[in-house]
PDB file of N, CA and C in Angstrom:
ATOM      1  N   UNK G   1      -2.115   2.589   9.809  1.00  0.00           N
ATOM      2  CA  UNK G   1      -1.566   3.657   9.003  1.00  0.00           C
ATOM      3  C   UNK G   1      -2.543   4.819   8.955  1.00  0.00           C
ATOM      4  N   UNK G   2      -2.040   6.010   8.837  1.00  0.00           N
ATOM      5  CA  UNK G   2      -2.922   7.174   8.777  1.00  0.00           C
ATOM      6  C   UNK G   2      -3.841   7.096   7.571  1.00  0.00           C
ATOM      7  N   UNK G   3      -5.129   7.313   7.803  1.00  0.00           N
ATOM      8  CA  UNK G   3      -6.091   7.198   6.706  1.00  0.00           C
ATOM      9  C   UNK G   3      -5.897   8.255   5.638  1.00  0.00           C
ATOM     10  N   UNK G   4      -5.287   9.385   5.982  1.00  0.00           N
ATOM     11  CA  UNK G   4      -5.101  10.418   4.961  1.00  0.00           C
ATOM     12  C   UNK G   4      -4.043  10.043   3.931  1.00  0.00           C
ATOM     13  N   UNK G   5      -3.299   8.963   4.174  1.00  0.00           N
ATOM     14  CA  UNK G   5      -2.323   8.502   3.197  1.00  0.00           C
ATOM     15  C   UNK G   5      -2.928   7.515   2.206  1.00  0.00           C
ATOM     16  N   UNK G   6      -4.150   7.075   2.482  1.00  0.00           N
ATOM     17  CA  UNK G   6      -4.745   6.021   1.679  1.00  0.00           C
ATOM     18  C   UNK G   6      -6.156   6.353   1.245  1.00  0.00           C
ATOM     19  N   UNK G   7      -6.614   5.560   0.278  1.00  0.00           N
ATOM     20  CA  UNK G   7      -7.997   5.598  -0.145  1.00  0.00           C
ATOM     21  C   UNK G   7      -8.489   6.978  -0.509  1.00  0.00           C
ATOM     22  N   UNK G   8      -9.659   7.335   0.010  1.00  0.00           N
ATOM     23  CA  UNK G   8     -10.302   8.599  -0.321  1.00  0.00           C
ATOM     24  C   UNK G   8      -9.450   9.787   0.082  1.00  0.00           C
ATOM     25  N   UNK G   9      -8.638   9.640   1.120  1.00  0.00           N
ATOM     26  CA  UNK G   9      -7.829  10.742   1.585  1.00  0.00           C
ATOM     27  C   UNK G   9      -6.586  10.996   0.744  1.00  0.00           C
ATOM     28  N   UNK G  10      -6.256  10.103  -0.164  1.00  0.00           N
ATOM     29  CA  UNK G  10      -5.043  10.242  -0.962  1.00  0.00           C
ATOM     30  C   UNK G  10      -5.274  11.247  -2.076  1.00  0.00           C
ATOM     31  N   UNK G  11      -4.577  12.378  -2.052  1.00  0.00           N
ATOM     32  CA  UNK G  11      -4.734  13.368  -3.114  1.00  0.00           C
ATOM     33  C   UNK G  11      -4.330  12.784  -4.466  1.00  0.00           C
ATOM     34  N   UNK G  12      -5.006  13.222  -5.520  1.00  0.00           N
ATOM     35  CA  UNK G  12      -4.704  12.744  -6.859  1.00  0.00           C
ATOM     36  C   UNK G  12      -3.470  13.416  -7.435  1.00  0.00           C
ATOM     37  N   UNK G  13      -3.201  14.633  -7.040  1.00  0.00           N
ATOM     38  CA  UNK G  13      -2.074  15.384  -7.568  1.00  0.00           C
ATOM     39  C   UNK G  13      -0.801  15.054  -6.813  1.00  0.00           C
ATOM     40  N   UNK G  14       0.275  14.816  -7.553  1.00  0.00           N
ATOM     41  CA  UNK G  14       1.563  14.546  -6.916  1.00  0.00           C
ATOM     42  C   UNK G  14       1.989  15.726  -6.046  1.00  0.00           C
ATOM     43  N   UNK G  15       1.754  16.927  -6.514  1.00  0.00           N
ATOM     44  CA  UNK G  15       2.148  18.123  -5.769  1.00  0.00           C
ATOM     45  C   UNK G  15       1.372  18.241  -4.467  1.00  0.00           C
ATOM     46  N   UNK G  16       0.141  17.740  -4.442  1.00  0.00           N
ATOM     47  CA  UNK G  16      -0.693  17.853  -3.254  1.00  0.00           C
ATOM     48  C   UNK G  16      -0.493  16.690  -2.281  1.00  0.00           C
ATOM     49  N   UNK G  17       0.179  15.640  -2.712  1.00  0.00           N
ATOM     50  CA  UNK G  17       0.360  14.462  -1.858  1.00  0.00           C
ATOM     51  C   UNK G  17       1.252  14.802  -0.671  1.00  0.00           C
ATOM     52  N   UNK G  18       0.950  14.198   0.503  1.00  0.00           N
ATOM     53  CA  UNK G  18       1.810  14.422   1.657  1.00  0.00           C
ATOM     54  C   UNK G  18       3.254  14.018   1.353  1.00  0.00           C
ATOM     55  N   UNK G  19       4.193  14.730   1.943  1.00  0.00           N
ATOM     56  CA  UNK G  19       5.609  14.463   1.679  1.00  0.00           C
ATOM     57  C   UNK G  19       5.964  13.000   1.964  1.00  0.00           C
ATOM     58  N   UNK G  20       5.433  12.450   3.056  1.00  0.00           N
ATOM     59  CA  UNK G  20       5.756  11.062   3.397  1.00  0.00           C
ATOM     60  C   UNK G  20       5.275  10.105   2.315  1.00  0.00           C
ATOM     61  N   UNK G  21       4.079  10.346   1.801  1.00  0.00           N
ATOM     62  CA  UNK G  21       3.543   9.481   0.747  1.00  0.00           C
ATOM     63  C   UNK G  21       4.406   9.557  -0.498  1.00  0.00           C
ATOM     64  N   UNK G  22       4.809  10.783  -0.874  1.00  0.00           N
ATOM     65  CA  UNK G  22       5.671  10.930  -2.058  1.00  0.00           C
ATOM     66  C   UNK G  22       7.007  10.258  -1.828  1.00  0.00           C
ATOM     67  N   UNK G  23       7.554  10.409  -0.625  1.00  0.00           N
ATOM     68  CA  UNK G  23       8.859   9.829  -0.329  1.00  0.00           C
ATOM     69  C   UNK G  23       8.860   8.322  -0.560  1.00  0.00           C
ATOM     70  N   UNK G  24       7.786   7.670  -0.193  1.00  0.00           N
ATOM     71  CA  UNK G  24       7.729   6.214  -0.324  1.00  0.00           C
ATOM     72  C   UNK G  24       7.058   5.755  -1.605  1.00  0.00           C
ATOM     73  N   UNK G  25       6.540   6.672  -2.404  1.00  0.00           N
ATOM     74  CA  UNK G  25       5.928   6.305  -3.675  1.00  0.00           C
ATOM     75  C   UNK G  25       4.482   5.881  -3.571  1.00  0.00           C
ATOM     76  N   UNK G  26       3.825   6.153  -2.455  1.00  0.00           N
ATOM     77  CA  UNK G  26       2.450   5.699  -2.275  1.00  0.00           C
ATOM     78  C   UNK G  26       1.471   6.354  -3.236  1.00  0.00           C
ATOM     79  N   UNK G  27       1.807   7.529  -3.744  1.00  0.00           N
ATOM     80  CA  UNK G  27       0.889   8.201  -4.667  1.00  0.00           C
ATOM     81  C   UNK G  27       0.766   7.452  -5.987  1.00  0.00           C
ATOM     82  N   UNK G  28       1.675   6.539  -6.250  1.00  0.00           N
ATOM     83  CA  UNK G  28       1.613   5.746  -7.492  1.00  0.00           C
ATOM     84  C   UNK G  28       0.622   4.590  -7.396  1.00  0.00           C
ATOM     85  N   UNK G  29       0.178   4.272  -6.183  1.00  0.00           N
ATOM     86  CA  UNK G  29      -0.750   3.162  -6.014  1.00  0.00           C
ATOM     87  C   UNK G  29      -2.156   3.567  -6.423  1.00  0.00           C
ATOM     88  N   UNK G  30      -2.857   2.641  -7.069  1.00  0.00           N
ATOM     89  CA  UNK G  30      -4.268   2.876  -7.378  1.00  0.00           C
ATOM     90  C   UNK G  30      -5.073   2.740  -6.088  1.00  0.00           C
ATOM     91  N   UNK G  31      -6.327   3.124  -6.151  1.00  0.00           N
ATOM     92  CA  UNK G  31      -7.204   2.999  -4.981  1.00  0.00           C
ATOM     93  C   UNK G  31      -7.254   1.544  -4.511  1.00  0.00           C
ATOM     94  N   UNK G  32      -7.391   0.625  -5.438  1.00  0.00           N
ATOM     95  CA  UNK G  32      -7.503  -0.796  -5.079  1.00  0.00           C
ATOM     96  C   UNK G  32      -6.181  -1.323  -4.527  1.00  0.00           C
ATOM     97  N   UNK G  33      -5.076  -0.924  -5.127  1.00  0.00           N
ATOM     98  CA  UNK G  33      -3.766  -1.334  -4.611  1.00  0.00           C
ATOM     99  C   UNK G  33      -3.565  -0.797  -3.195  1.00  0.00           C
ATOM    100  N   UNK G  34      -4.062   0.404  -2.939  1.00  0.00           N
ATOM    101  CA  UNK G  34      -3.953   0.985  -1.608  1.00  0.00           C
ATOM    102  C   UNK G  34      -4.746   0.162  -0.599  1.00  0.00           C
ATOM    103  N   UNK G  35      -5.923  -0.277  -0.987  1.00  0.00           N
ATOM    104  CA  UNK G  35      -6.735  -1.129  -0.106  1.00  0.00           C
ATOM    105  C   UNK G  35      -6.010  -2.436   0.197  1.00  0.00           C
ATOM    106  N   UNK G  36      -5.438  -3.034  -0.826  1.00  0.00           N
ATOM    107  CA  UNK G  36      -4.687  -4.278  -0.646  1.00  0.00           C
ATOM    108  C   UNK G  36      -3.461  -4.028   0.231  1.00  0.00           C
ATOM    109  N   UNK G  37      -2.749  -2.940  -0.034  1.00  0.00           N
ATOM    110  CA  UNK G  37      -1.557  -2.578   0.740  1.00  0.00           C
ATOM    111  C   UNK G  37      -1.889  -2.456   2.225  1.00  0.00           C
ATOM    112  N   UNK G  38      -2.973  -1.770   2.558  1.00  0.00           N
ATOM    113  CA  UNK G  38      -3.366  -1.610   3.949  1.00  0.00           C
ATOM    114  C   UNK G  38      -3.565  -2.961   4.625  1.00  0.00           C
ATOM    115  N   UNK G  39      -4.248  -3.868   3.936  1.00  0.00           N
ATOM    116  CA  UNK G  39      -4.536  -5.174   4.527  1.00  0.00           C
ATOM    117  C   UNK G  39      -3.284  -6.038   4.653  1.00  0.00           C
ATOM    118  N   UNK G  40      -2.436  -6.056   3.632  1.00  0.00           N
ATOM    119  CA  UNK G  40      -1.253  -6.908   3.735  1.00  0.00           C
ATOM    120  C   UNK G  40      -0.275  -6.378   4.773  1.00  0.00           C
ATOM    121  N   UNK G  41      -0.283  -5.059   4.985  1.00  0.00           N
ATOM    122  CA  UNK G  41       0.568  -4.488   6.035  1.00  0.00           C
ATOM    123  C   UNK G  41       0.063  -4.853   7.426  1.00  0.00           C
ATOM    124  N   UNK G  42      -1.199  -5.237   7.524  1.00  0.00           N
ATOM    125  CA  UNK G  42      -1.762  -5.729   8.782  1.00  0.00           C
ATOM    126  C   UNK G  42      -1.519  -7.228   8.939  1.00  0.00           C
ATOM    127  N   UNK G  43      -0.888  -7.845   7.934  1.00  0.00           N
ATOM    128  CA  UNK G  43      -0.589  -9.270   8.002  1.00  0.00           C
ATOM    129  C   UNK G  43      -1.701 -10.182   7.514  1.00  0.00           C
ATOM    130  N   UNK G  44      -2.669  -9.616   6.813  1.00  0.00           N
ATOM    131  CA  UNK G  44      -3.788 -10.402   6.297  1.00  0.00           C
ATOM    132  C   UNK G  44      -3.322 -11.202   5.086  1.00  0.00           C
ATOM    133  N   UNK G  45      -3.558 -12.525   5.079  1.00  0.00           N
ATOM    134  CA  UNK G  45      -3.150 -13.347   3.924  1.00  0.00           C
ATOM    135  C   UNK G  45      -3.996 -13.049   2.682  1.00  0.00           C
ATOM    136  N   UNK G  46      -3.445 -13.388   1.523  1.00  0.00           N
ATOM    137  CA  UNK G  46      -4.110 -13.117   0.239  1.00  0.00           C
ATOM    138  C   UNK G  46      -5.542 -13.618   0.198  1.00  0.00           C
ATOM    139  N   UNK G  47      -5.772 -14.808   0.708  1.00  0.00           N
ATOM    140  CA  UNK G  47      -7.106 -15.401   0.656  1.00  0.00           C
ATOM    141  C   UNK G  47      -8.119 -14.527   1.401  1.00  0.00           C
ATOM    142  N   UNK G  48      -7.729 -14.012   2.551  1.00  0.00           N
ATOM    143  CA  UNK G  48      -8.627 -13.154   3.331  1.00  0.00           C
ATOM    144  C   UNK G  48      -8.772 -11.773   2.695  1.00  0.00           C
ATOM    145  N   UNK G  49      -7.681 -11.257   2.107  1.00  0.00           N
ATOM    146  CA  UNK G  49      -7.762  -9.981   1.394  1.00  0.00           C
ATOM    147  C   UNK G  49      -8.793 -10.105   0.277  1.00  0.00           C
ATOM    148  N   UNK G  50      -8.705 -11.194  -0.466  1.00  0.00           N
ATOM    149  CA  UNK G  50      -9.640 -11.430  -1.567  1.00  0.00           C
ATOM    150  C   UNK G  50     -11.078 -11.455  -1.060  1.00  0.00           C
ATOM    151  N   UNK G  51     -11.303 -12.161   0.020  1.00  0.00           N
ATOM    152  CA  UNK G  51     -12.653 -12.256   0.583  1.00  0.00           C
ATOM    153  C   UNK G  51     -13.132 -10.886   1.067  1.00  0.00           C
ATOM    154  N   UNK G  52     -12.282 -10.170   1.792  1.00  0.00           N
ATOM    155  CA  UNK G  52     -12.651  -8.864   2.337  1.00  0.00           C
ATOM    156  C   UNK G  52     -12.965  -7.843   1.251  1.00  0.00           C
ATOM    157  N   UNK G  53     -12.226  -7.905   0.150  1.00  0.00           N
ATOM    158  CA  UNK G  53     -12.386  -6.914  -0.917  1.00  0.00           C
ATOM    159  C   UNK G  53     -13.249  -7.404  -2.079  1.00  0.00           C
ATOM    160  N   UNK G  54     -13.746  -8.643  -1.982  1.00  0.00           N
ATOM    161  CA  UNK G  54     -14.629  -9.166  -3.024  1.00  0.00           C
ATOM    162  C   UNK G  54     -13.956  -9.368  -4.356  1.00  0.00           C
ATOM    163  N   UNK G  55     -12.766  -9.957  -4.327  1.00  0.00           N
ATOM    164  CA  UNK G  55     -12.046 -10.230  -5.576  1.00  0.00           C
ATOM    165  C   UNK G  55     -11.439 -11.617  -5.516  1.00  0.00           C
ATOM    166  N   UNK G  56     -10.954 -12.090  -6.637  1.00  0.00           N
ATOM    167  CA  UNK G  56     -10.309 -13.400  -6.701  1.00  0.00           C
ATOM    168  C   UNK G  56      -8.920 -13.318  -6.065  1.00  0.00           C
ATOM    169  N   UNK G  57      -8.490 -14.430  -5.494  1.00  0.00           N
ATOM    170  CA  UNK G  57      -7.158 -14.471  -4.889  1.00  0.00           C
ATOM    171  C   UNK G  57      -6.075 -14.178  -5.932  1.00  0.00           C
ATOM    172  N   UNK G  58      -6.279 -14.626  -7.156  1.00  0.00           N
ATOM    173  CA  UNK G  58      -5.311 -14.361  -8.229  1.00  0.00           C
ATOM    174  C   UNK G  58      -5.192 -12.856  -8.484  1.00  0.00           C
ATOM    175  N   UNK G  59      -6.297 -12.137  -8.361  1.00  0.00           N
ATOM    176  CA  UNK G  59      -6.271 -10.684  -8.538  1.00  0.00           C
ATOM    177  C   UNK G  59      -5.486 -10.022  -7.420  1.00  0.00           C
ATOM    178  N   UNK G  60      -5.651 -10.515  -6.208  1.00  0.00           N
ATOM    179  CA  UNK G  60      -4.882  -9.991  -5.072  1.00  0.00           C
ATOM    180  C   UNK G  60      -3.395 -10.179  -5.338  1.00  0.00           C
ATOM    181  N   UNK G  61      -3.018 -11.348  -5.836  1.00  0.00           N
ATOM    182  CA  UNK G  61      -1.606 -11.611  -6.123  1.00  0.00           C
ATOM    183  C   UNK G  61      -1.057 -10.634  -7.158  1.00  0.00           C
ATOM    184  N   UNK G  62      -1.865 -10.300  -8.147  1.00  0.00           N
ATOM    185  CA  UNK G  62      -1.442  -9.324  -9.154  1.00  0.00           C
ATOM    186  C   UNK G  62      -1.249  -7.958  -8.499  1.00  0.00           C
ATOM    187  N   UNK G  63      -2.201  -7.571  -7.649  1.00  0.00           N
ATOM    188  CA  UNK G  63      -2.071  -6.293  -6.944  1.00  0.00           C
ATOM    189  C   UNK G  63      -0.825  -6.279  -6.064  1.00  0.00           C
ATOM    190  N   UNK G  64      -0.573  -7.359  -5.344  1.00  0.00           N
ATOM    191  CA  UNK G  64       0.607  -7.430  -4.480  1.00  0.00           C
ATOM    192  C   UNK G  64       1.874  -7.285  -5.326  1.00  0.00           C
ATOM    193  N   UNK G  65       1.922  -7.974  -6.448  1.00  0.00           N
ATOM    194  CA  UNK G  65       3.071  -7.868  -7.351  1.00  0.00           C
ATOM    195  C   UNK G  65       3.277  -6.410  -7.787  1.00  0.00           C
ATOM    196  N   UNK G  66       2.186  -5.758  -8.186  1.00  0.00           N
ATOM    197  CA  UNK G  66       2.276  -4.359  -8.641  1.00  0.00           C
ATOM    198  C   UNK G  66       2.704  -3.432  -7.512  1.00  0.00           C
ATOM    199  N   UNK G  67       2.197  -3.660  -6.315  1.00  0.00           N
ATOM    200  CA  UNK G  67       2.568  -2.844  -5.155  1.00  0.00           C
ATOM    201  C   UNK G  67       4.055  -2.991  -4.865  1.00  0.00           C
ATOM    202  N   UNK G  68       4.529  -4.233  -4.854  1.00  0.00           N
ATOM    203  CA  UNK G  68       5.951  -4.478  -4.601  1.00  0.00           C
ATOM    204  C   UNK G  68       6.812  -3.753  -5.627  1.00  0.00           C
ATOM    205  N   UNK G  69       6.408  -3.838  -6.865  1.00  0.00           N
ATOM    206  CA  UNK G  69       7.162  -3.195  -7.946  1.00  0.00           C
ATOM    207  C   UNK G  69       7.144  -1.671  -7.804  1.00  0.00           C
ATOM    208  N   UNK G  70       5.968  -1.094  -7.585  1.00  0.00           N
ATOM    209  CA  UNK G  70       5.843   0.361  -7.490  1.00  0.00           C
ATOM    210  C   UNK G  70       6.581   0.930  -6.284  1.00  0.00           C
ATOM    211  N   UNK G  71       6.578   0.189  -5.172  1.00  0.00           N
ATOM    212  CA  UNK G  71       7.225   0.677  -3.959  1.00  0.00           C
ATOM    213  C   UNK G  71       8.654   0.166  -3.813  1.00  0.00           C
ATOM    214  N   UNK G  72       9.115  -0.556  -4.842  1.00  0.00           N
ATOM    215  CA  UNK G  72      10.485  -1.084  -4.874  1.00  0.00           C
ATOM    216  C   UNK G  72      10.810  -1.915  -3.636  1.00  0.00           C
ATOM    217  N   UNK G  73       9.869  -2.783  -3.302  1.00  0.00           N
ATOM    218  CA  UNK G  73      10.046  -3.699  -2.168  1.00  0.00           C
ATOM    219  C   UNK G  73      10.204  -5.107  -2.713  1.00  0.00           C
ATOM    220  N   UNK G  74      10.931  -5.923  -1.990  1.00  0.00           N
ATOM    221  CA  UNK G  74      11.161  -7.307  -2.433  1.00  0.00           C
ATOM    222  C   UNK G  74      10.112  -8.279  -1.921  1.00  0.00           C
ATOM    223  N   UNK G  75       9.491  -7.933  -0.779  1.00  0.00           N
ATOM    224  CA  UNK G  75       8.542  -8.864  -0.169  1.00  0.00           C
ATOM    225  C   UNK G  75       7.619  -8.114   0.788  1.00  0.00           C
ATOM    226  N   UNK G  76       6.690  -8.861   1.385  1.00  0.00           N
ATOM    227  CA  UNK G  76       5.720  -8.287   2.314  1.00  0.00           C
ATOM    228  C   UNK G  76       6.393  -7.723   3.560  1.00  0.00           C
ATOM    229  N   UNK G  77       7.491  -8.312   3.949  1.00  0.00           N
ATOM    230  CA  UNK G  77       8.202  -7.826   5.130  1.00  0.00           C
ATOM    231  C   UNK G  77       8.688  -6.404   4.903  1.00  0.00           C
ATOM    232  N   UNK G  78       9.218  -6.139   3.727  1.00  0.00           N
ATOM    233  CA  UNK G  78       9.657  -4.783   3.420  1.00  0.00           C
ATOM    234  C   UNK G  78       8.471  -3.817   3.381  1.00  0.00           C
ATOM    235  N   UNK G  79       7.318  -4.286   2.905  1.00  0.00           N
ATOM    236  CA  UNK G  79       6.127  -3.437   2.915  1.00  0.00           C
ATOM    237  C   UNK G  79       5.710  -3.117   4.346  1.00  0.00           C
ATOM    238  N   UNK G  80       5.786  -4.100   5.220  1.00  0.00           N
ATOM    239  CA  UNK G  80       5.450  -3.878   6.629  1.00  0.00           C
ATOM    240  C   UNK G  80       6.426  -2.887   7.252  1.00  0.00           C
ATOM    241  N   UNK G  81       7.693  -2.977   6.872  1.00  0.00           N
ATOM    242  CA  UNK G  81       8.698  -2.035   7.371  1.00  0.00           C
ATOM    243  C   UNK G  81       8.364  -0.619   6.887  1.00  0.00           C
ATOM    244  N   UNK G  82       7.969  -0.490   5.641  1.00  0.00           N
ATOM    245  CA  UNK G  82       7.540   0.790   5.085  1.00  0.00           C
ATOM    246  C   UNK G  82       6.376   1.346   5.885  1.00  0.00           C
ATOM    247  N   UNK G  83       5.396   0.500   6.181  1.00  0.00           N
ATOM    248  CA  UNK G  83       4.244   0.934   6.955  1.00  0.00           C
ATOM    249  C   UNK G  83       4.666   1.424   8.331  1.00  0.00           C
ATOM    250  N   UNK G  84       5.612   0.727   8.951  1.00  0.00           N
ATOM    251  CA  UNK G  84       6.117   1.143  10.273  1.00  0.00           C
ATOM    252  C   UNK G  84       6.800   2.498  10.183  1.00  0.00           C
ATOM    253  N   UNK G  85       7.552   2.737   9.125  1.00  0.00           N
ATOM    254  CA  UNK G  85       8.210   4.035   8.947  1.00  0.00           C
ATOM    255  C   UNK G  85       7.189   5.149   8.800  1.00  0.00           C
ATOM    256  N   UNK G  86       6.112   4.888   8.079  1.00  0.00           N
ATOM    257  CA  UNK G  86       5.066   5.882   7.911  1.00  0.00           C
ATOM    258  C   UNK G  86       4.406   6.195   9.250  1.00  0.00           C
ATOM    259  N   UNK G  87       4.154   5.164  10.062  1.00  0.00           N
ATOM    260  CA  UNK G  87       3.552   5.384  11.375  1.00  0.00           C
ATOM    261  C   UNK G  87       4.466   6.223  12.256  1.00  0.00           C
ATOM    262  N   UNK G  88       5.770   5.984  12.199  1.00  0.00           N
ATOM    263  CA  UNK G  88       6.732   6.732  13.018  1.00  0.00           C
ATOM    264  C   UNK G  88       6.743   8.202  12.647  1.00  0.00           C
ATOM    265  N   UNK G  89       6.535   8.509  11.373  1.00  0.00           N
ATOM    266  CA  UNK G  89       6.589   9.893  10.916  1.00  0.00           C
ATOM    267  C   UNK G  89       5.344  10.669  11.276  1.00  0.00           C
ATOM    268  N   UNK G  90       4.302  10.000  11.669  1.00  0.00           N
ATOM    269  CA  UNK G  90       3.048  10.675  12.037  1.00  0.00           C
ATOM    270  C   UNK G  90       3.049  11.055  13.454  1.00  0.00           C
TER     271      UNK G  90
END
């Protein structure tokens, strides 16, 4: 995924956020949720996400739940589909 849609590159202001990010609701994600989102869209399991980001697996599950809710996705597959749509628009 384009780095300007995530992490440090993600504008704080809704008005300044890229249109694609606003369209999918990515501006609502926290920095940590964005990090988790990037990894799960790569197919990384929760246990590895936790290890990579230095957090408990239970915390990753909470982040995944929040990401699904904020992006109105039902599962990781829908998140991966969202990521593919973002790549196509770039």
